[in-house]
Amino acid sequence: MKLNFDNQYALLGDNFVSLMPPRPLPNPRMVSINPLGAELIGLTPADISSETALNFFSGAEMIAGANPLAMVYAGHQFGGYSPRLGDGRGLLLGQVRNAKNILWDIHLKGAGPTPFCRGADGRAVLRSSIREYLASEALHHLGIPTSRALCLIHSDEPVRREKMETAAGLIRLSQTHIRFGTFEYFCHTEQHDELKRLADYVLEIHYPEFRGEENPYDQMLLEISGRTAEMIAHWQAFGFAHGVMNTDNMSILGQTFDYGPYGFMDIFDPGYICNHSDDQGRYAFNQQPNIGMWNCLALAHGLKPLIQPDTIDQMKSHYQTRFFACYDRLMSGKLGLENPQEGDRDLVDGLLTLLAEQAIDYTLFFRGLSENIPAPEANNSAFKDWYQAYDKRLELENITPEQRRINMLTRNPKYILRNYLAQTAIEQAEQGDFSEVDRLMTLLRYPFNDQPDFDHYADSPPEWGRHMEISCSS
Ligand code: AMP
Ligand code: MG
């Protein structure tokens, strides 16, 4: 197994990172491999299946060129500022430059205690590792910007959460692990030289297009906020709730990051709260766009020493503009509308109100609409009015119904990672059988395709899986 390491972040030095080896996961087993993740860093599935890979990814033995480290960061958690968080249980094993010259972070989540673990055990349980493994790939194949997953390792180390569980390691791939909270940390500890070095690093590696601009940091902030807005527009369009939108879980690339008690909605419920610990509903589904903006403001404050005062106001309107442009495009697209018209947003909002009032499955409804098979629950007078308005609106389009059907089927997934599907895979894995994890990985690779052998994976949840409470312990 040969990896082309190029450990750029470590070069920032001691104020940014703590160099340290992982604590090896005892008796590790490689239980699932994602071939697409392997490809991103120039490896084959056979490489990942090797003993060297198992030793490396489980933390037992570093390979040449790796340079494991914990990153320091802060963050706003549920609205309150935590001045020092940092990687408490994850380590950046190294950065790898692939053949396309893209730098990928190889990050082991569940690597054991670090100087930032604040008394916790530094481990991740199997349950939450499977959830991130599956979700990051599922979102990617829906076209939602996200970190990726390489492989999953199971250990028999006991870990105490609400009950006793076992430890696992997830190898996460991301083009960066710099969070909004990384900037907040350096700003609010008044390390302004370091803040500038971090910003220069991000500009150089991730936003080189702004380097020559008069106000590069301002441009960078605007672009981060715009990408964040677009990421959240995608979440809204696919019925995804992140669950823990703390600023330490917000990637400066505007990619879905650090999966916890997330959830895809079954029945459409705008106030859906997926995180059982979120009593106030701060991160409820319909709050996500506002919270995204709130988080971008926290980032802007973290960049204050580097930016012009009026950039913050500019950022607010930029965020709104990028959010609605993306959201309207995605939602109109789900309805098969190609030529935007005034009133389209009302048509979408009217539909969402009906779905909520009549407790209709979000994904099944749009898939059915694409196939021109109206949902059986939607056979009532309120819905008839909506269908009438929709038919009238379709007359303004100039494509054939068949072409529209094809378009809609590429935008309205048949398969999503419903909580009950993930739960079934987890329960089997906890008994030592990882085949359902692999099956879901394969299925969710093509969420828009009919996969006749897997029709039942598109079903709404059985009774037991309807109102699952996902704890935020992980
Ligand atoms: P998360 O909720 O996973 O985003 O984590 C929030 C913060 O808590 C991060 O700084 C994590 O590194 C830290 N953390 C979470 N779980 C653990 C754990 N089991 N051991 C050490 N640190 C943890
Ligand atoms: Mg986190």
Short mmCIF file of C-alpha atoms and ligand atoms in Angstrom, two decimals:
data_model
loop_
_atom_site.label_atom_id
_atom_site.label_comp_id
_atom_site.label_asym_id
_atom_site.label_seq_id
_atom_site.Cartn_x
_atom_site.Cartn_y
_atom_site.Cartn_z
CA MET A 1 0.00 0.00 0.00
CA LYS A 2 1.62 3.19 -1.15
CA LEU A 3 0.27 6.60 -0.29
CA ASN A 4 1.59 9.87 -1.59
CA PHE A 5 1.73 11.83 1.66
CA ASP A 6 1.95 15.61 1.61
CA ASN A 7 1.32 16.70 5.18
CA GLN A 8 0.68 20.40 4.72
CA TYR A 9 -1.35 21.12 7.84
CA ALA A 10 1.34 19.81 10.17
CA LEU A 11 3.67 22.47 8.78
CA LEU A 12 1.59 25.14 10.53
CA GLY A 13 3.24 24.03 13.74
CA ASP A 14 2.64 23.49 17.42
CA ASN A 15 -0.03 26.11 17.94
CA PHE A 16 -2.23 24.30 15.45
CA VAL A 17 -1.59 20.62 16.08
CA SER A 18 -0.50 18.11 18.70
CA LEU A 19 1.59 15.40 17.12
CA MET A 20 0.78 12.04 18.66
CA PRO A 21 0.20 8.42 17.68
CA PRO A 22 -3.22 6.76 17.95
CA ARG A 23 -3.94 4.29 20.71
CA PRO A 24 -4.34 1.08 18.70
CA LEU A 25 -7.80 -0.48 18.55
CA PRO A 26 -7.44 -3.92 20.14
CA ASN A 27 -8.18 -6.97 18.01
CA PRO A 28 -9.23 -4.94 14.99
CA ARG A 29 -11.22 -6.36 12.06
CA MET A 30 -11.69 -4.62 8.74
CA VAL A 31 -15.45 -4.98 8.45
CA SER A 32 -16.35 -2.81 5.48
CA ILE A 33 -14.44 -1.20 2.65
CA ASN A 34 -15.66 1.50 0.31
CA PRO A 35 -13.97 1.02 -3.08
CA LEU A 36 -14.92 4.55 -4.15
CA GLY A 37 -13.13 5.96 -1.11
CA ALA A 38 -10.06 3.90 -1.98
CA GLU A 39 -10.07 5.32 -5.48
CA LEU A 40 -10.04 8.90 -4.15
CA ILE A 41 -6.61 8.35 -2.62
CA GLY A 42 -5.22 6.14 -5.36
CA LEU A 43 -5.72 2.79 -3.64
CA THR A 44 -7.50 -0.41 -4.60
CA PRO A 45 -9.87 -2.41 -2.40
CA ALA A 46 -7.12 -5.04 -2.23
CA ASP A 47 -4.79 -2.44 -0.70
CA ILE A 48 -7.35 -1.69 1.99
CA SER A 49 -7.82 -5.40 2.68
CA SER A 50 -4.11 -5.88 3.35
CA GLU A 51 -2.60 -6.43 6.76
CA THR A 52 -0.57 -3.24 6.41
CA ALA A 53 -3.79 -1.31 5.90
CA LEU A 54 -5.46 -2.90 8.90
CA ASN A 55 -2.45 -2.09 11.07
CA PHE A 56 -2.29 1.46 9.80
CA PHE A 57 -5.98 2.32 9.90
CA SER A 58 -6.52 0.70 13.30
CA GLY A 59 -3.69 2.81 14.70
CA ALA A 60 -1.32 -0.06 15.46
CA GLU A 61 1.48 0.85 13.09
CA MET A 62 2.01 4.01 11.09
CA ILE A 63 3.27 3.68 7.53
CA ALA A 64 6.10 5.75 6.10
CA GLY A 65 5.05 9.34 5.54
CA ALA A 66 2.11 9.35 7.95
CA ASN A 67 2.23 12.02 10.65
CA PRO A 68 -0.68 11.54 13.06
CA LEU A 69 -1.89 14.63 14.88
CA ALA A 70 -4.81 16.19 16.71
CA MET A 71 -6.08 19.56 15.54
CA VAL A 72 -7.11 22.30 17.94
CA TYR A 73 -10.38 24.16 17.46
CA ALA A 74 -13.18 25.83 19.41
CA GLY A 75 -16.84 26.15 18.55
CA HIS A 76 -20.33 27.30 19.37
CA GLN A 77 -22.24 24.30 20.68
CA PHE A 78 -26.02 24.79 20.88
CA GLY A 79 -25.41 28.54 20.88
CA GLY A 80 -22.84 28.66 23.69
CA TYR A 81 -19.16 29.19 23.04
CA SER A 82 -16.72 26.43 24.00
CA PRO A 83 -13.29 28.04 23.85
CA ARG A 84 -11.28 24.86 23.45
CA LEU A 85 -12.54 21.66 21.86
CA GLY A 86 -10.12 20.10 19.40
CA ASP A 87 -9.86 16.53 18.18
CA GLY A 88 -10.78 14.60 21.30
CA ARG A 89 -10.97 11.23 19.64
CA GLY A 90 -9.99 11.67 16.04
CA LEU A 91 -6.56 12.02 14.54
CA LEU A 92 -5.45 13.26 11.18
CA LEU A 93 -3.21 10.35 10.16
CA GLY A 94 -1.84 12.29 7.22
CA GLN A 95 -2.70 14.15 4.03
CA VAL A 96 -2.40 12.44 0.69
CA ARG A 97 -2.11 14.06 -2.71
CA ASN A 98 -3.86 12.01 -5.39
CA ALA A 99 -3.18 11.78 -9.13
CA LYS A 100 -5.56 14.69 -9.75
CA ASN A 101 -3.43 16.79 -7.41
CA ILE A 102 -6.19 16.90 -4.80
CA LEU A 103 -5.16 16.76 -1.17
CA TRP A 104 -7.20 14.36 0.98
CA ASP A 105 -7.12 14.18 4.76
CA ILE A 106 -7.06 10.63 6.12
CA HIS A 107 -8.72 10.88 9.51
CA LEU A 108 -9.22 8.09 12.02
CA LYS A 109 -12.30 8.75 14.14
CA GLY A 110 -12.08 6.76 17.37
CA ALA A 111 -8.28 6.90 17.69
CA GLY A 112 -8.10 7.05 21.48
CA PRO A 113 -7.68 9.91 23.95
CA THR A 114 -5.84 13.07 22.93
CA PRO A 115 -4.87 16.25 24.80
CA PHE A 116 -8.33 17.52 23.79
CA CYS A 117 -10.42 14.62 25.05
CA ARG A 118 -11.54 16.43 28.22
CA GLY A 119 -11.66 13.26 30.27
CA ALA A 120 -13.63 11.23 27.73
CA ASP A 121 -12.42 7.90 26.36
CA GLY A 122 -11.38 8.96 22.86
CA ARG A 123 -13.36 6.17 21.27
CA ALA A 124 -16.30 5.96 18.89
CA VAL A 125 -18.88 3.21 19.16
CA LEU A 126 -19.75 0.86 16.31
CA ARG A 127 -23.32 2.21 16.02
CA SER A 128 -22.31 5.81 15.35
CA SER A 129 -19.38 4.80 13.15
CA ILE A 130 -21.72 2.81 10.91
CA ARG A 131 -24.10 5.75 10.79
CA GLU A 132 -21.41 8.14 9.58
CA TYR A 133 -19.95 5.56 7.19
CA LEU A 134 -23.31 5.01 5.50
CA ALA A 135 -24.54 8.59 5.56
CA SER A 136 -21.49 10.27 4.14
CA GLU A 137 -21.63 8.02 1.09
CA ALA A 138 -25.43 8.21 0.82
CA LEU A 139 -25.32 12.01 0.75
CA HIS A 140 -22.53 12.02 -1.79
CA HIS A 141 -24.55 9.91 -4.20
CA LEU A 142 -27.54 12.20 -3.78
CA GLY A 143 -25.30 15.04 -4.93
CA ILE A 144 -24.97 16.68 -1.50
CA PRO A 145 -21.50 18.02 -0.67
CA THR A 146 -20.00 15.88 2.10
CA SER A 147 -16.95 14.28 3.61
CA ARG A 148 -16.42 10.68 2.44
CA ALA A 149 -15.69 7.32 4.00
CA LEU A 150 -12.90 4.84 3.31
CA CYS A 151 -13.45 1.91 5.64
CA LEU A 152 -14.81 0.72 8.91
CA ILE A 153 -12.89 -1.19 11.57
CA HIS A 154 -14.45 -3.04 14.47
CA SER A 155 -12.69 -3.78 17.73
CA ASP A 156 -13.76 -5.70 20.80
CA GLU A 157 -12.71 -2.93 23.18
CA PRO A 158 -15.64 -2.31 25.49
CA VAL A 159 -16.92 1.26 25.59
CA ARG A 160 -19.42 2.62 28.05
CA ARG A 161 -22.23 4.82 26.76
CA GLU A 162 -25.88 4.48 27.91
CA LYS A 163 -25.03 0.78 27.87
CA MET A 164 -21.85 -1.17 27.18
CA GLU A 165 -20.89 -1.17 23.53
CA THR A 166 -17.80 -1.87 21.46
CA ALA A 167 -15.30 0.50 19.88
CA ALA A 168 -14.91 1.05 16.17
CA GLY A 169 -12.73 3.16 13.93
CA LEU A 170 -13.98 5.04 10.92
CA ILE A 171 -11.55 6.24 8.31
CA ARG A 172 -12.99 9.49 7.07
CA LEU A 173 -11.72 11.22 3.98
CA SER A 174 -12.20 14.92 3.58
CA GLN A 175 -10.40 17.61 1.66
CA THR A 176 -10.10 19.43 4.95
CA HIS A 177 -10.83 19.07 8.64
CA ILE A 178 -10.68 22.82 9.21
CA ARG A 179 -13.92 23.96 10.78
CA PHE A 180 -15.55 27.32 11.42
CA GLY A 181 -14.45 26.69 15.00
CA THR A 182 -10.78 26.50 13.98
CA PHE A 183 -10.92 30.17 13.00
CA GLU A 184 -12.93 31.01 16.11
CA TYR A 185 -10.26 29.43 18.28
CA PHE A 186 -7.38 31.52 16.96
CA CYS A 187 -9.39 34.73 16.89
CA HIS A 188 -10.85 34.46 20.37
CA THR A 189 -7.52 33.45 21.94
CA GLU A 190 -6.12 36.56 20.24
CA GLN A 191 -3.53 34.61 18.30
CA HIS A 192 -3.91 36.93 15.34
CA ASP A 193 -0.69 35.94 13.59
CA GLU A 194 -1.83 32.32 13.69
CA LEU A 195 -5.28 33.38 12.51
CA LYS A 196 -3.72 34.97 9.46
CA ARG A 197 -1.55 31.93 8.81
CA LEU A 198 -4.59 29.71 8.97
CA ALA A 199 -6.48 31.97 6.58
CA ASP A 200 -3.51 32.01 4.20
CA TYR A 201 -3.35 28.22 4.34
CA VAL A 202 -7.04 27.94 3.49
CA LEU A 203 -6.68 30.45 0.67
CA GLU A 204 -3.68 28.71 -0.78
CA ILE A 205 -5.04 25.18 -0.66
CA HIS A 206 -8.79 25.61 -0.95
CA TYR A 207 -9.57 29.02 -2.40
CA PRO A 208 -6.57 29.90 -4.60
CA GLU A 209 -8.86 31.86 -6.94
CA PHE A 210 -9.06 34.67 -4.36
CA ARG A 211 -5.36 34.98 -3.61
CA GLY A 212 -4.72 37.87 -5.97
CA GLU A 213 -7.85 39.81 -4.95
CA GLU A 214 -7.69 43.09 -3.10
CA ASN A 215 -9.62 41.61 -0.15
CA PRO A 216 -8.96 37.88 -0.35
CA TYR A 217 -10.19 37.02 3.15
CA ASP A 218 -13.47 38.82 2.52
CA GLN A 219 -13.94 36.92 -0.74
CA MET A 220 -13.13 33.68 0.99
CA LEU A 221 -15.69 34.34 3.71
CA LEU A 222 -18.36 35.14 1.13
CA GLU A 223 -17.62 31.94 -0.76
CA ILE A 224 -17.66 29.79 2.39
CA SER A 225 -21.03 31.28 3.34
CA GLY A 226 -22.36 30.73 -0.18
CA ARG A 227 -21.26 27.10 -0.23
CA THR A 228 -22.70 26.56 3.23
CA ALA A 229 -26.02 28.01 2.06
CA GLU A 230 -26.04 25.68 -0.95
CA MET A 231 -25.21 22.65 1.16
CA ILE A 232 -28.13 23.42 3.43
CA ALA A 233 -30.42 24.04 0.45
CA HIS A 234 -29.59 20.46 -0.57
CA TRP A 235 -30.37 19.16 2.92
CA GLN A 236 -33.76 20.85 2.77
CA ALA A 237 -34.52 19.49 -0.68
CA PHE A 238 -33.74 15.89 0.28
CA GLY A 239 -35.36 16.02 3.72
CA PHE A 240 -32.11 15.65 5.64
CA ALA A 241 -31.57 17.00 9.15
CA HIS A 242 -27.98 17.19 10.39
CA GLY A 243 -28.82 17.31 14.07
CA VAL A 244 -25.72 18.98 15.53
CA MET A 245 -24.96 22.12 13.57
CA ASN A 246 -22.40 23.39 16.06
CA THR A 247 -19.71 25.56 14.48
CA ASP A 248 -17.11 22.90 15.22
CA ASN A 249 -19.07 20.61 12.91
CA MET A 250 -19.15 23.09 10.01
CA SER A 251 -16.51 22.51 7.34
CA ILE A 252 -14.92 25.56 5.72
CA LEU A 253 -15.58 23.84 2.39
CA GLY A 254 -19.35 23.92 2.86
CA GLN A 255 -19.57 20.13 3.03
CA THR A 256 -21.69 18.01 5.34
CA PHE A 257 -19.36 17.06 8.15
CA ASP A 258 -19.23 15.17 11.43
CA TYR A 259 -22.36 13.06 11.31
CA GLY A 260 -24.09 12.43 14.60
CA PRO A 261 -27.78 11.92 15.30
CA TYR A 262 -28.79 13.01 11.78
CA GLY A 263 -31.98 11.85 10.13
CA PHE A 264 -33.72 11.66 6.79
CA MET A 265 -37.37 12.45 7.28
CA ASP A 266 -39.94 9.81 6.52
CA ILE A 267 -43.23 11.72 6.89
CA PHE A 268 -42.75 15.38 6.02
CA ASP A 269 -42.55 17.36 9.24
CA PRO A 270 -41.01 20.84 9.04
CA GLY A 271 -40.32 20.87 12.79
CA TYR A 272 -38.56 17.48 12.70
CA ILE A 273 -35.91 17.19 15.44
CA CYS A 274 -33.64 14.23 14.81
CA ASN A 275 -31.37 14.72 17.80
CA HIS A 276 -33.02 13.36 20.91
CA SER A 277 -30.91 15.69 23.09
CA ASP A 278 -31.98 18.86 21.24
CA ASP A 279 -34.80 19.80 23.65
CA GLN A 280 -35.26 23.30 22.29
CA GLY A 281 -35.30 22.21 18.68
CA ARG A 282 -32.45 24.56 17.89
CA TYR A 283 -31.41 22.29 15.02
CA ALA A 284 -34.90 21.30 13.87
CA PHE A 285 -35.24 20.68 10.13
CA ASN A 286 -36.84 24.04 9.36
CA GLN A 287 -34.26 25.92 11.45
CA GLN A 288 -31.30 24.70 9.43
CA PRO A 289 -31.15 27.56 6.91
CA ASN A 290 -31.20 30.17 9.71
CA ILE A 291 -28.70 28.28 11.80
CA GLY A 292 -26.40 28.04 8.79
CA MET A 293 -26.44 31.83 8.62
CA TRP A 294 -25.91 32.11 12.37
CA ASN A 295 -22.88 29.85 12.03
CA CYS A 296 -21.51 31.91 9.15
CA LEU A 297 -21.82 34.99 11.37
CA ALA A 298 -19.81 33.19 14.04
CA LEU A 299 -17.19 32.45 11.39
CA ALA A 300 -17.23 36.08 10.26
CA HIS A 301 -16.59 37.19 13.83
CA GLY A 302 -13.73 34.73 13.94
CA LEU A 303 -12.26 36.44 10.88
CA LYS A 304 -12.90 39.99 12.06
CA PRO A 305 -9.24 41.03 12.36
CA LEU A 306 -8.77 40.16 8.67
CA ILE A 307 -11.89 41.53 6.99
CA GLN A 308 -13.58 44.85 6.24
CA PRO A 309 -16.41 45.76 8.63
CA ASP A 310 -19.09 45.89 5.94
CA THR A 311 -18.29 42.41 4.63
CA ILE A 312 -20.45 40.92 7.36
CA ASP A 313 -23.59 42.60 6.01
CA GLN A 314 -22.60 41.64 2.51
CA MET A 315 -22.22 38.06 3.68
CA LYS A 316 -25.76 37.98 5.05
CA SER A 317 -27.28 38.90 1.73
CA HIS A 318 -24.86 36.66 -0.17
CA TYR A 319 -25.90 33.72 1.98
CA GLN A 320 -29.60 34.41 1.36
CA THR A 321 -29.13 34.81 -2.37
CA ARG A 322 -27.12 31.61 -2.77
CA PHE A 323 -29.51 29.70 -0.51
CA PHE A 324 -32.67 30.64 -2.38
CA ALA A 325 -31.14 30.31 -5.83
CA CYS A 326 -30.12 26.76 -5.00
CA TYR A 327 -33.23 25.82 -3.04
CA ASP A 328 -35.63 27.12 -5.70
CA ARG A 329 -33.71 25.31 -8.43
CA LEU A 330 -33.74 22.02 -6.52
CA MET A 331 -37.38 22.21 -5.46
CA SER A 332 -38.62 23.30 -8.89
CA GLY A 333 -36.53 20.52 -10.33
CA LYS A 334 -38.26 18.01 -8.08
CA LEU A 335 -41.54 19.15 -9.60
CA GLY A 336 -40.14 18.87 -13.10
CA LEU A 337 -40.18 22.60 -13.71
CA GLU A 338 -37.34 23.69 -15.94
CA ASN A 339 -38.26 27.31 -16.67
CA PRO A 340 -38.61 29.33 -13.49
CA GLN A 341 -41.83 31.31 -13.25
CA GLU A 342 -43.16 33.68 -10.68
CA GLY A 343 -45.26 31.72 -8.25
CA ASP A 344 -43.17 28.55 -8.35
CA ARG A 345 -42.08 28.99 -4.76
CA ASP A 346 -45.74 29.30 -3.70
CA LEU A 347 -46.50 26.08 -5.52
CA VAL A 348 -43.67 24.34 -3.63
CA ASP A 349 -44.70 25.86 -0.29
CA GLY A 350 -48.32 24.90 -0.87
CA LEU A 351 -47.28 21.33 -1.49
CA LEU A 352 -45.06 21.16 1.58
CA THR A 353 -47.93 22.46 3.72
CA LEU A 354 -50.16 19.69 2.40
CA LEU A 355 -47.52 17.01 2.94
CA ALA A 356 -47.12 18.17 6.53
CA GLU A 357 -50.84 18.50 7.24
CA GLN A 358 -51.61 15.11 5.79
CA ALA A 359 -48.51 13.36 7.19
CA ILE A 360 -47.25 12.10 3.85
CA ASP A 361 -43.90 10.42 3.24
CA TYR A 362 -41.64 13.04 1.66
CA THR A 363 -39.46 10.81 -0.52
CA LEU A 364 -42.23 8.47 -1.63
CA PHE A 365 -44.46 11.39 -2.58
CA PHE A 366 -41.94 12.98 -4.94
CA ARG A 367 -40.94 9.65 -6.44
CA GLY A 368 -44.59 8.86 -7.06
CA LEU A 369 -45.16 12.27 -8.60
CA SER A 370 -42.24 11.63 -10.97
CA GLU A 371 -43.83 8.38 -12.10
CA ASN A 372 -47.21 10.08 -12.31
CA ILE A 373 -48.56 7.77 -9.63
CA PRO A 374 -50.21 10.09 -7.12
CA ALA A 375 -49.87 9.12 -3.48
CA PRO A 376 -53.02 7.29 -2.36
CA GLU A 377 -53.20 9.52 0.74
CA ALA A 378 -53.32 12.56 -1.52
CA ASN A 379 -56.73 11.86 -2.93
CA ASN A 380 -58.71 14.63 -1.25
CA SER A 381 -60.03 18.07 -2.10
CA ALA A 382 -57.12 20.10 -0.73
CA PHE A 383 -54.75 18.03 -2.84
CA LYS A 384 -57.05 18.24 -5.90
CA ASP A 385 -56.67 22.02 -5.86
CA TRP A 386 -52.93 21.68 -5.68
CA TYR A 387 -52.79 19.16 -8.53
CA GLN A 388 -54.94 21.50 -10.60
CA ALA A 389 -52.57 24.40 -10.03
CA TYR A 390 -49.62 22.09 -10.79
CA ASP A 391 -51.16 20.86 -14.06
CA LYS A 392 -51.81 24.43 -15.07
CA ARG A 393 -48.22 25.34 -14.29
CA LEU A 394 -46.95 22.39 -16.32
CA GLU A 395 -48.66 23.85 -19.37
CA LEU A 396 -46.06 26.63 -19.31
CA GLU A 397 -43.27 24.09 -19.77
CA ASN A 398 -42.26 22.98 -23.20
CA ILE A 399 -40.98 19.46 -22.70
CA THR A 400 -42.83 16.20 -23.24
CA PRO A 401 -44.28 14.38 -20.22
CA GLU A 402 -41.83 11.57 -20.91
CA GLN A 403 -38.84 13.89 -20.80
CA ARG A 404 -40.21 15.43 -17.62
CA ARG A 405 -40.56 11.98 -16.08
CA ILE A 406 -36.95 11.19 -16.90
CA ASN A 407 -35.78 14.50 -15.43
CA MET A 408 -37.77 14.05 -12.27
CA LEU A 409 -36.49 10.53 -11.71
CA THR A 410 -32.95 11.91 -11.60
CA ARG A 411 -33.92 14.39 -8.89
CA ASN A 412 -36.30 12.46 -6.68
CA PRO A 413 -34.47 9.52 -5.15
CA LYS A 414 -36.16 6.20 -4.71
CA TYR A 415 -33.84 5.13 -1.90
CA ILE A 416 -32.68 7.21 1.03
CA LEU A 417 -30.92 6.18 4.23
CA ARG A 418 -33.99 5.97 6.41
CA ASN A 419 -33.30 5.62 10.11
CA TYR A 420 -34.87 2.19 10.25
CA LEU A 421 -32.63 0.92 7.45
CA ALA A 422 -29.52 2.14 9.24
CA GLN A 423 -30.83 0.67 12.49
CA THR A 424 -31.36 -2.76 10.93
CA ALA A 425 -27.82 -2.75 9.56
CA ILE A 426 -26.46 -1.69 12.96
CA GLU A 427 -28.29 -4.41 14.86
CA GLN A 428 -26.99 -7.08 12.51
CA ALA A 429 -23.46 -5.66 12.69
CA GLU A 430 -23.61 -5.73 16.47
CA GLN A 431 -24.20 -9.48 16.07
CA GLY A 432 -21.11 -9.69 13.85
CA ASP A 433 -22.84 -9.65 10.46
CA PHE A 434 -21.81 -6.67 8.31
CA SER A 435 -23.51 -7.82 5.13
CA GLU A 436 -26.40 -5.39 5.57
CA VAL A 437 -23.96 -2.49 5.90
CA ASP A 438 -22.42 -3.48 2.58
CA ARG A 439 -25.83 -4.01 1.01
CA LEU A 440 -26.90 -0.49 1.97
CA MET A 441 -23.63 0.93 0.66
CA THR A 442 -24.28 -0.72 -2.70
CA LEU A 443 -27.94 0.23 -2.80
CA LEU A 444 -27.36 3.86 -1.88
CA ARG A 445 -24.73 4.24 -4.54
CA TYR A 446 -27.56 4.55 -7.07
CA PRO A 447 -30.38 6.18 -5.13
CA PHE A 448 -32.20 7.35 -8.25
CA ASN A 449 -32.22 3.97 -10.03
CA ASP A 450 -34.92 1.37 -9.74
CA GLN A 451 -33.27 -1.67 -8.21
CA PRO A 452 -36.02 -4.28 -8.48
CA ASP A 453 -34.48 -6.75 -6.02
CA PHE A 454 -34.45 -4.00 -3.43
CA ASP A 455 -37.88 -2.47 -3.95
CA HIS A 456 -38.80 -2.92 -0.30
CA TYR A 457 -35.88 -0.71 0.77
CA ALA A 458 -37.89 2.20 -0.60
CA ASP A 459 -40.81 1.51 1.73
CA SER A 460 -41.85 3.83 4.50
CA PRO A 461 -40.75 2.51 7.88
CA PRO A 462 -42.45 -0.30 9.76
CA GLU A 463 -44.20 0.70 12.97
CA TRP A 464 -41.08 0.19 15.15
CA GLY A 465 -38.97 2.44 12.93
CA ARG A 466 -41.32 5.40 12.74
CA HIS A 467 -40.37 7.63 15.60
CA MET A 468 -36.92 6.45 16.45
CA GLU A 469 -35.04 8.52 18.97
CA ILE A 470 -31.42 8.83 18.06
CA SER A 471 -29.26 9.65 21.04
CA CYS A 472 -26.37 12.00 20.55
CA SER A 473 -23.96 9.74 22.41
CA SER A 474 -21.47 8.32 20.00
P1 AMP B 1 -18.94 15.65 18.32
O1 AMP B 1 -20.21 15.74 19.10
O2 AMP B 1 -18.58 14.25 17.90
O3 AMP B 1 -18.87 16.62 17.20
O4 AMP B 1 -17.78 16.05 19.35
C1 AMP B 1 -17.69 17.30 20.01
C2 AMP B 1 -16.37 17.38 20.72
O5 AMP B 1 -16.28 16.37 21.72
C3 AMP B 1 -15.15 17.17 19.84
O6 AMP B 1 -14.13 17.97 20.34
C4 AMP B 1 -14.85 15.71 20.03
O7 AMP B 1 -13.51 15.41 19.76
C5 AMP B 1 -15.18 15.51 21.50
N1 AMP B 1 -15.60 14.11 21.78
C6 AMP B 1 -16.78 13.53 21.48
N2 AMP B 1 -16.80 12.26 21.90
C7 AMP B 1 -15.61 12.02 22.49
C8 AMP B 1 -15.02 10.88 23.14
N3 AMP B 1 -15.67 9.72 23.24
N4 AMP B 1 -13.78 11.02 23.61
C9 AMP B 1 -13.10 12.17 23.51
N5 AMP B 1 -13.59 13.27 22.93
C10 AMP B 1 -14.84 13.21 22.42
MG MG B 2 -17.62 17.31 15.98
#
